[in-house]
């Protein structure tokens, strides 16, 4: 790795740890958040941010990767502990994500399409809303409110990237369910937190864009 990339990764690691501390305090104060002991979010955020910067620097989409990682840490923590995704985080994430995409497109034209991002987000939100209405035990309302942000992030790259991210999410969800059944921690009627799977799929696609070429 180029020296500048190493320095950037280290900065990302430290910045991620600081962001994790802020997120931990924020989640502890939210009415539907979660209280975690010090160190958990700091470590997770530092790892995801540092790894994201190391793998994508100096690509102009690095800000999107960092944002996806922070969402994964904050929302994943709540969903894993309480099986819910707080509106206080999923709803503000939508305009914040949109602004980041606009800034990225302005700073680096040609890195993606804002129009396709909006269309993908709309389609995915509609599909998830339909599934949640028909089978609420399969997809929660929190997942529906999370999908617009994830659809914007992956759709900005391409439709194929968005499809791959969702596919990875369902594969991860199935793997978690199978492991839980094998260890007798889950039953056929048990619900699993799907938010972390969606967030992981998005982070992987954004951080390793070459993964799409390998799969395809």
PDB file of N, CA and C in Angstrom, residues 125-205:
ATOM      1  N   UNK A 125     -37.592   0.092  -1.884  1.00  0.00           N
ATOM      2  CA  UNK A 125     -38.485   0.466  -0.785  1.00  0.00           C
ATOM      3  C   UNK A 125     -39.885  -0.078  -1.031  1.00  0.00           C
ATOM      4  N   UNK A 126     -40.361   0.039  -2.273  1.00  0.00           N
ATOM      5  CA  UNK A 126     -41.674  -0.482  -2.616  1.00  0.00           C
ATOM      6  C   UNK A 126     -41.759  -1.987  -2.437  1.00  0.00           C
ATOM      7  N   UNK A 127     -40.726  -2.698  -2.875  1.00  0.00           N
ATOM      8  CA  UNK A 127     -40.706  -4.153  -2.747  1.00  0.00           C
ATOM      9  C   UNK A 127     -40.676  -4.584  -1.282  1.00  0.00           C
ATOM     10  N   UNK A 128     -39.819  -3.947  -0.492  1.00  0.00           N
ATOM     11  CA  UNK A 128     -39.727  -4.306   0.923  1.00  0.00           C
ATOM     12  C   UNK A 128     -41.010  -3.947   1.671  1.00  0.00           C
ATOM     13  N   UNK A 129     -41.627  -2.837   1.295  1.00  0.00           N
ATOM     14  CA  UNK A 129     -42.891  -2.453   1.925  1.00  0.00           C
ATOM     15  C   UNK A 129     -43.968  -3.484   1.614  1.00  0.00           C
ATOM     16  N   UNK A 130     -43.992  -3.955   0.377  1.00  0.00           N
ATOM     17  CA  UNK A 130     -44.983  -4.961  -0.019  1.00  0.00           C
ATOM     18  C   UNK A 130     -44.779  -6.256   0.765  1.00  0.00           C
ATOM     19  N   UNK A 131     -43.525  -6.695   0.875  1.00  0.00           N
ATOM     20  CA  UNK A 131     -43.232  -7.928   1.618  1.00  0.00           C
ATOM     21  C   UNK A 131     -43.582  -7.756   3.086  1.00  0.00           C
ATOM     22  N   UNK A 132     -43.245  -6.602   3.656  1.00  0.00           N
ATOM     23  CA  UNK A 132     -43.542  -6.351   5.073  1.00  0.00           C
ATOM     24  C   UNK A 132     -45.034  -6.330   5.326  1.00  0.00           C
ATOM     25  N   UNK A 133     -45.813  -5.881   4.348  1.00  0.00           N
ATOM     26  CA  UNK A 133     -47.262  -5.836   4.497  1.00  0.00           C
ATOM     27  C   UNK A 133     -47.868  -7.232   4.424  1.00  0.00           C
ATOM     28  N   UNK A 134     -47.292  -8.060   3.539  1.00  0.00           N
ATOM     29  CA  UNK A 134     -47.814  -9.415   3.354  1.00  0.00           C
ATOM     30  C   UNK A 134     -47.304 -10.363   4.429  1.00  0.00           C
ATOM     31  N   UNK A 135     -46.013 -10.246   4.737  1.00  0.00           N
ATOM     32  CA  UNK A 135     -45.387 -11.150   5.715  1.00  0.00           C
ATOM     33  C   UNK A 135     -44.556 -10.339   6.705  1.00  0.00           C
ATOM     34  N   UNK A 136     -45.199  -9.688   7.671  1.00  0.00           N
ATOM     35  CA  UNK A 136     -44.473  -8.840   8.628  1.00  0.00           C
ATOM     36  C   UNK A 136     -43.451  -9.590   9.468  1.00  0.00           C
ATOM     37  N   UNK A 137     -43.589 -10.894   9.578  1.00  0.00           N
ATOM     38  CA  UNK A 137     -42.614 -11.666  10.348  1.00  0.00           C
ATOM     39  C   UNK A 137     -41.313 -11.859   9.574  1.00  0.00           C
ATOM     40  N   UNK A 138     -41.377 -11.648   8.258  1.00  0.00           N
ATOM     41  CA  UNK A 138     -40.191 -11.825   7.416  1.00  0.00           C
ATOM     42  C   UNK A 138     -39.381 -10.534   7.298  1.00  0.00           C
ATOM     43  N   UNK A 139     -40.070  -9.424   7.084  1.00  0.00           N
ATOM     44  CA  UNK A 139     -39.423  -8.116   6.940  1.00  0.00           C
ATOM     45  C   UNK A 139     -40.107  -7.129   7.866  1.00  0.00           C
ATOM     46  N   UNK A 140     -39.326  -6.468   8.718  1.00  0.00           N
ATOM     47  CA  UNK A 140     -39.895  -5.515   9.656  1.00  0.00           C
ATOM     48  C   UNK A 140     -40.012  -4.119   9.059  1.00  0.00           C
ATOM     49  N   UNK A 141     -40.830  -3.291   9.695  1.00  0.00           N
ATOM     50  CA  UNK A 141     -40.990  -1.910   9.223  1.00  0.00           C
ATOM     51  C   UNK A 141     -39.672  -1.139   9.304  1.00  0.00           C
ATOM     52  N   UNK A 142     -38.842  -1.475  10.293  1.00  0.00           N
ATOM     53  CA  UNK A 142     -37.547  -0.813  10.397  1.00  0.00           C
ATOM     54  C   UNK A 142     -36.673  -1.097   9.199  1.00  0.00           C
ATOM     55  N   UNK A 143     -36.727  -2.339   8.697  1.00  0.00           N
ATOM     56  CA  UNK A 143     -35.968  -2.690   7.497  1.00  0.00           C
ATOM     57  C   UNK A 143     -36.445  -1.881   6.298  1.00  0.00           C
ATOM     58  N   UNK A 144     -37.761  -1.686   6.215  1.00  0.00           N
ATOM     59  CA  UNK A 144     -38.335  -0.911   5.112  1.00  0.00           C
ATOM     60  C   UNK A 144     -37.800   0.521   5.130  1.00  0.00           C
ATOM     61  N   UNK A 145     -37.680   1.089   6.344  1.00  0.00           N
ATOM     62  CA  UNK A 145     -37.200   2.462   6.465  1.00  0.00           C
ATOM     63  C   UNK A 145     -35.688   2.570   6.284  1.00  0.00           C
ATOM     64  N   UNK A 146     -34.991   1.451   6.434  1.00  0.00           N
ATOM     65  CA  UNK A 146     -33.544   1.440   6.230  1.00  0.00           C
ATOM     66  C   UNK A 146     -33.187   1.316   4.756  1.00  0.00           C
ATOM     67  N   UNK A 147     -33.998   0.587   4.014  1.00  0.00           N
ATOM     68  CA  UNK A 147     -33.699   0.267   2.616  1.00  0.00           C
ATOM     69  C   UNK A 147     -33.489   1.489   1.710  1.00  0.00           C
ATOM     70  N   UNK A 148     -34.245   2.598   1.874  1.00  0.00           N
ATOM     71  CA  UNK A 148     -33.993   3.746   0.996  1.00  0.00           C
ATOM     72  C   UNK A 148     -32.539   4.207   1.013  1.00  0.00           C
ATOM     73  N   UNK A 149     -31.936   4.281   2.191  1.00  0.00           N
ATOM     74  CA  UNK A 149     -30.537   4.717   2.287  1.00  0.00           C
ATOM     75  C   UNK A 149     -29.605   3.722   1.614  1.00  0.00           C
ATOM     76  N   UNK A 150     -29.846   2.445   1.845  1.00  0.00           N
ATOM     77  CA  UNK A 150     -28.986   1.417   1.260  1.00  0.00           C
ATOM     78  C   UNK A 150     -29.181   1.338  -0.242  1.00  0.00           C
ATOM     79  N   UNK A 151     -30.424   1.535  -0.695  1.00  0.00           N
ATOM     80  CA  UNK A 151     -30.687   1.553  -2.128  1.00  0.00           C
ATOM     81  C   UNK A 151     -30.010   2.725  -2.813  1.00  0.00           C
ATOM     82  N   UNK A 152     -29.988   3.876  -2.143  1.00  0.00           N
ATOM     83  CA  UNK A 152     -29.297   5.041  -2.705  1.00  0.00           C
ATOM     84  C   UNK A 152     -27.800   4.779  -2.834  1.00  0.00           C
ATOM     85  N   UNK A 153     -27.206   4.217  -1.782  1.00  0.00           N
ATOM     86  CA  UNK A 153     -25.760   3.983  -1.777  1.00  0.00           C
ATOM     87  C   UNK A 153     -25.339   2.993  -2.858  1.00  0.00           C
ATOM     88  N   UNK A 154     -26.015   1.860  -2.925  1.00  0.00           N
ATOM     89  CA  UNK A 154     -25.623   0.836  -3.903  1.00  0.00           C
ATOM     90  C   UNK A 154     -26.124   1.173  -5.294  1.00  0.00           C
ATOM     91  N   UNK A 155     -27.306   1.772  -5.383  1.00  0.00           N
ATOM     92  CA  UNK A 155     -27.840   2.138  -6.688  1.00  0.00           C
ATOM     93  C   UNK A 155     -27.009   3.205  -7.370  1.00  0.00           C
ATOM     94  N   UNK A 156     -26.324   4.018  -6.583  1.00  0.00           N
ATOM     95  CA  UNK A 156     -25.450   5.046  -7.156  1.00  0.00           C
ATOM     96  C   UNK A 156     -24.370   4.394  -8.014  1.00  0.00           C
ATOM     97  N   UNK A 157     -23.895   3.232  -7.589  1.00  0.00           N
ATOM     98  CA  UNK A 157     -22.876   2.521  -8.374  1.00  0.00           C
ATOM     99  C   UNK A 157     -23.490   1.874  -9.596  1.00  0.00           C
ATOM    100  N   UNK A 158     -24.571   1.106  -9.393  1.00  0.00           N
ATOM    101  CA  UNK A 158     -25.257   0.440 -10.506  1.00  0.00           C
ATOM    102  C   UNK A 158     -26.420  -0.367  -9.973  1.00  0.00           C
ATOM    103  N   UNK A 159     -27.314  -0.737 -10.871  1.00  0.00           N
ATOM    104  CA  UNK A 159     -28.433  -1.603 -10.494  1.00  0.00           C
ATOM    105  C   UNK A 159     -27.900  -2.961 -10.048  1.00  0.00           C
ATOM    106  N   UNK A 160     -26.889  -3.462 -10.762  1.00  0.00           N
ATOM    107  CA  UNK A 160     -26.306  -4.762 -10.424  1.00  0.00           C
ATOM    108  C   UNK A 160     -25.714  -4.755  -9.020  1.00  0.00           C
ATOM    109  N   UNK A 161     -25.109  -3.643  -8.623  1.00  0.00           N
ATOM    110  CA  UNK A 161     -24.533  -3.541  -7.280  1.00  0.00           C
ATOM    111  C   UNK A 161     -25.621  -3.623  -6.218  1.00  0.00           C
ATOM    112  N   UNK A 162     -26.744  -2.966  -6.483  1.00  0.00           N
ATOM    113  CA  UNK A 162     -27.858  -3.006  -5.533  1.00  0.00           C
ATOM    114  C   UNK A 162     -28.418  -4.420  -5.409  1.00  0.00           C
ATOM    115  N   UNK A 163     -28.567  -5.102  -6.550  1.00  0.00           N
ATOM    116  CA  UNK A 163     -29.076  -6.482  -6.542  1.00  0.00           C
ATOM    117  C   UNK A 163     -28.112  -7.387  -5.784  1.00  0.00           C
ATOM    118  N   UNK A 164     -26.820  -7.194  -6.008  1.00  0.00           N
ATOM    119  CA  UNK A 164     -25.815  -8.019  -5.324  1.00  0.00           C
ATOM    120  C   UNK A 164     -25.852  -7.783  -3.821  1.00  0.00           C
ATOM    121  N   UNK A 165     -25.999  -6.534  -3.411  1.00  0.00           N
ATOM    122  CA  UNK A 165     -26.041  -6.218  -1.977  1.00  0.00           C
ATOM    123  C   UNK A 165     -27.227  -6.906  -1.303  1.00  0.00           C
ATOM    124  N   UNK A 166     -28.382  -6.874  -1.949  1.00  0.00           N
ATOM    125  CA  UNK A 166     -29.570  -7.524  -1.392  1.00  0.00           C
ATOM    126  C   UNK A 166     -29.379  -9.036  -1.366  1.00  0.00           C
ATOM    127  N   UNK A 167     -28.765  -9.568  -2.424  1.00  0.00           N
ATOM    128  CA  UNK A 167     -28.514 -11.011  -2.480  1.00  0.00           C
ATOM    129  C   UNK A 167     -27.598 -11.443  -1.342  1.00  0.00           C
ATOM    130  N   UNK A 168     -26.527 -10.685  -1.123  1.00  0.00           N
ATOM    131  CA  UNK A 168     -25.603 -10.989  -0.023  1.00  0.00           C
ATOM    132  C   UNK A 168     -26.347 -10.946   1.308  1.00  0.00           C
ATOM    133  N   UNK A 169     -27.234  -9.963   1.466  1.00  0.00           N
ATOM    134  CA  UNK A 169     -27.989  -9.827   2.711  1.00  0.00           C
ATOM    135  C   UNK A 169     -28.837 -11.069   2.981  1.00  0.00           C
ATOM    136  N   UNK A 170     -29.521 -11.561   1.952  1.00  0.00           N
ATOM    137  CA  UNK A 170     -30.366 -12.738   2.141  1.00  0.00           C
ATOM    138  C   UNK A 170     -29.528 -13.996   2.376  1.00  0.00           C
ATOM    139  N   UNK A 171     -28.380 -14.075   1.723  1.00  0.00           N
ATOM    140  CA  UNK A 171     -27.489 -15.223   1.964  1.00  0.00           C
ATOM    141  C   UNK A 171     -26.990 -15.204   3.397  1.00  0.00           C
ATOM    142  N   UNK A 172     -26.590 -14.033   3.873  1.00  0.00           N
ATOM    143  CA  UNK A 172     -26.136 -13.915   5.261  1.00  0.00           C
ATOM    144  C   UNK A 172     -27.264 -14.236   6.240  1.00  0.00           C
ATOM    145  N   UNK A 173     -28.464 -13.752   5.934  1.00  0.00           N
ATOM    146  CA  UNK A 173     -29.598 -14.038   6.793  1.00  0.00           C
ATOM    147  C   UNK A 173     -29.887 -15.531   6.872  1.00  0.00           C
ATOM    148  N   UNK A 174     -29.819 -16.200   5.721  1.00  0.00           N
ATOM    149  CA  UNK A 174     -30.040 -17.643   5.695  1.00  0.00           C
ATOM    150  C   UNK A 174     -28.956 -18.378   6.474  1.00  0.00           C
ATOM    151  N   UNK A 175     -27.722 -17.917   6.340  1.00  0.00           N
ATOM    152  CA  UNK A 175     -26.606 -18.555   7.054  1.00  0.00           C
ATOM    153  C   UNK A 175     -26.784 -18.414   8.564  1.00  0.00           C
ATOM    154  N   UNK A 176     -27.178 -17.212   9.012  1.00  0.00           N
ATOM    155  CA  UNK A 176     -27.403 -16.989  10.446  1.00  0.00           C
ATOM    156  C   UNK A 176     -28.516 -17.901  10.958  1.00  0.00           C
ATOM    157  N   UNK A 177     -29.593 -18.015  10.175  1.00  0.00           N
ATOM    158  CA  UNK A 177     -30.715 -18.863  10.574  1.00  0.00           C
ATOM    159  C   UNK A 177     -30.294 -20.329  10.664  1.00  0.00           C
ATOM    160  N   UNK A 178     -29.525 -20.788   9.685  1.00  0.00           N
ATOM    161  CA  UNK A 178     -29.089 -22.185   9.685  1.00  0.00           C
ATOM    162  C   UNK A 178     -28.177 -22.495  10.870  1.00  0.00           C
ATOM    163  N   UNK A 179     -27.261 -21.573  11.155  1.00  0.00           N
ATOM    164  CA  UNK A 179     -26.364 -21.772  12.305  1.00  0.00           C
ATOM    165  C   UNK A 179     -27.168 -21.778  13.601  1.00  0.00           C
ATOM    166  N   UNK A 180     -28.130 -20.866  13.702  1.00  0.00           N
ATOM    167  CA  UNK A 180     -28.962 -20.812  14.896  1.00  0.00           C
ATOM    168  C   UNK A 180     -29.782 -22.083  15.084  1.00  0.00           C
ATOM    169  N   UNK A 181     -30.300 -22.628  13.993  1.00  0.00           N
ATOM    170  CA  UNK A 181     -31.063 -23.876  14.067  1.00  0.00           C
ATOM    171  C   UNK A 181     -30.161 -25.044  14.454  1.00  0.00           C
ATOM    172  N   UNK A 182     -28.961 -25.068  13.854  1.00  0.00           N
ATOM    173  CA  UNK A 182     -28.030 -26.162  14.135  1.00  0.00           C
ATOM    174  C   UNK A 182     -27.594 -26.156  15.596  1.00  0.00           C
ATOM    175  N   UNK A 183     -27.451 -24.964  16.156  1.00  0.00           N
ATOM    176  CA  UNK A 183     -27.032 -24.844  17.566  1.00  0.00           C
ATOM    177  C   UNK A 183     -28.222 -24.808  18.526  1.00  0.00           C
ATOM    178  N   UNK A 184     -29.410 -24.950  17.967  1.00  0.00           N
ATOM    179  CA  UNK A 184     -30.651 -24.958  18.748  1.00  0.00           C
ATOM    180  C   UNK A 184     -30.871 -23.649  19.497  1.00  0.00           C
ATOM    181  N   UNK A 185     -30.339 -22.574  18.940  1.00  0.00           N
ATOM    182  CA  UNK A 185     -30.590 -21.257  19.511  1.00  0.00           C
ATOM    183  C   UNK A 185     -31.844 -20.632  18.887  1.00  0.00           C
ATOM    184  N   UNK A 186     -32.226 -21.149  17.709  1.00  0.00           N
ATOM    185  CA  UNK A 186     -33.394 -20.649  16.993  1.00  0.00           C
ATOM    186  C   UNK A 186     -34.324 -21.793  16.653  1.00  0.00           C
ATOM    187  N   UNK A 187     -35.576 -21.435  16.379  1.00  0.00           N
ATOM    188  CA  UNK A 187     -36.545 -22.406  15.875  1.00  0.00           C
ATOM    189  C   UNK A 187     -37.012 -21.923  14.500  1.00  0.00           C
ATOM    190  N   UNK A 188     -37.850 -22.708  13.853  1.00  0.00           N
ATOM    191  CA  UNK A 188     -38.339 -22.336  12.528  1.00  0.00           C
ATOM    192  C   UNK A 188     -39.177 -21.057  12.579  1.00  0.00           C
ATOM    193  N   UNK A 189     -39.675 -20.702  13.745  1.00  0.00           N
ATOM    194  CA  UNK A 189     -40.502 -19.507  13.879  1.00  0.00           C
ATOM    195  C   UNK A 189     -39.732 -18.312  14.446  1.00  0.00           C
ATOM    196  N   UNK A 190     -38.475 -18.512  14.747  1.00  0.00           N
ATOM    197  CA  UNK A 190     -37.678 -17.429  15.324  1.00  0.00           C
ATOM    198  C   UNK A 190     -37.387 -16.353  14.278  1.00  0.00           C
ATOM    199  N   UNK A 191     -37.384 -15.112  14.739  1.00  0.00           N
ATOM    200  CA  UNK A 191     -37.019 -13.994  13.864  1.00  0.00           C
ATOM    201  C   UNK A 191     -35.554 -13.651  14.105  1.00  0.00           C
ATOM    202  N   UNK A 192     -34.865 -13.306  13.026  1.00  0.00           N
ATOM    203  CA  UNK A 192     -33.472 -12.891  13.151  1.00  0.00           C
ATOM    204  C   UNK A 192     -33.370 -11.413  12.786  1.00  0.00           C
ATOM    205  N   UNK A 193     -32.417 -10.696  13.368  1.00  0.00           N
ATOM    206  CA  UNK A 193     -32.228  -9.290  12.996  1.00  0.00           C
ATOM    207  C   UNK A 193     -31.676  -9.200  11.573  1.00  0.00           C
ATOM    208  N   UNK A 194     -32.500  -8.686  10.652  1.00  0.00           N
ATOM    209  CA  UNK A 194     -32.101  -8.652   9.243  1.00  0.00           C
ATOM    210  C   UNK A 194     -31.364  -7.369   8.881  1.00  0.00           C
ATOM    211  N   UNK A 195     -31.505  -6.335   9.731  1.00  0.00           N
ATOM    212  CA  UNK A 195     -30.824  -5.075   9.450  1.00  0.00           C
ATOM    213  C   UNK A 195     -29.324  -5.219   9.280  1.00  0.00           C
ATOM    214  N   UNK A 196     -28.638  -5.928  10.203  1.00  0.00           N
ATOM    215  CA  UNK A 196     -27.194  -6.102  10.043  1.00  0.00           C
ATOM    216  C   UNK A 196     -26.813  -6.801   8.748  1.00  0.00           C
ATOM    217  N   UNK A 197     -27.658  -7.726   8.278  1.00  0.00           N
ATOM    218  CA  UNK A 197     -27.381  -8.419   7.017  1.00  0.00           C
ATOM    219  C   UNK A 197     -27.474  -7.450   5.839  1.00  0.00           C
ATOM    220  N   UNK A 198     -28.503  -6.605   5.845  1.00  0.00           N
ATOM    221  CA  UNK A 198     -28.650  -5.598   4.798  1.00  0.00           C
ATOM    222  C   UNK A 198     -27.478  -4.620   4.799  1.00  0.00           C
ATOM    223  N   UNK A 199     -27.102  -4.204   5.981  1.00  0.00           N
ATOM    224  CA  UNK A 199     -25.994  -3.254   6.115  1.00  0.00           C
ATOM    225  C   UNK A 199     -24.667  -3.884   5.690  1.00  0.00           C
ATOM    226  N   UNK A 200     -24.470  -5.153   6.043  1.00  0.00           N
ATOM    227  CA  UNK A 200     -23.239  -5.848   5.658  1.00  0.00           C
ATOM    228  C   UNK A 200     -23.153  -5.996   4.152  1.00  0.00           C
ATOM    229  N   UNK A 201     -24.271  -6.356   3.520  1.00  0.00           N
ATOM    230  CA  UNK A 201     -24.277  -6.494   2.067  1.00  0.00           C
ATOM    231  C   UNK A 201     -23.923  -5.193   1.380  1.00  0.00           C
ATOM    232  N   UNK A 202     -24.463  -4.102   1.881  1.00  0.00           N
ATOM    233  CA  UNK A 202     -24.170  -2.780   1.306  1.00  0.00           C
ATOM    234  C   UNK A 202     -22.707  -2.410   1.499  1.00  0.00           C
ATOM    235  N   UNK A 203     -22.193  -2.620   2.710  1.00  0.00           N
ATOM    236  CA  UNK A 203     -20.798  -2.259   2.991  1.00  0.00           C
ATOM    237  C   UNK A 203     -19.841  -3.070   2.116  1.00  0.00           C
ATOM    238  N   UNK A 204     -20.108  -4.339   1.945  1.00  0.00           N
ATOM    239  CA  UNK A 204     -19.233  -5.200   1.129  1.00  0.00           C
ATOM    240  C   UNK A 204     -19.211  -4.730  -0.315  1.00  0.00           C
ATOM    241  N   UNK A 205     -20.386  -4.446  -0.873  1.00  0.00           N
ATOM    242  CA  UNK A 205     -20.460  -4.021  -2.277  1.00  0.00           C
ATOM    243  C   UNK A 205     -19.762  -2.684  -2.485  1.00  0.00           C
TER     244      UNK A 205
END
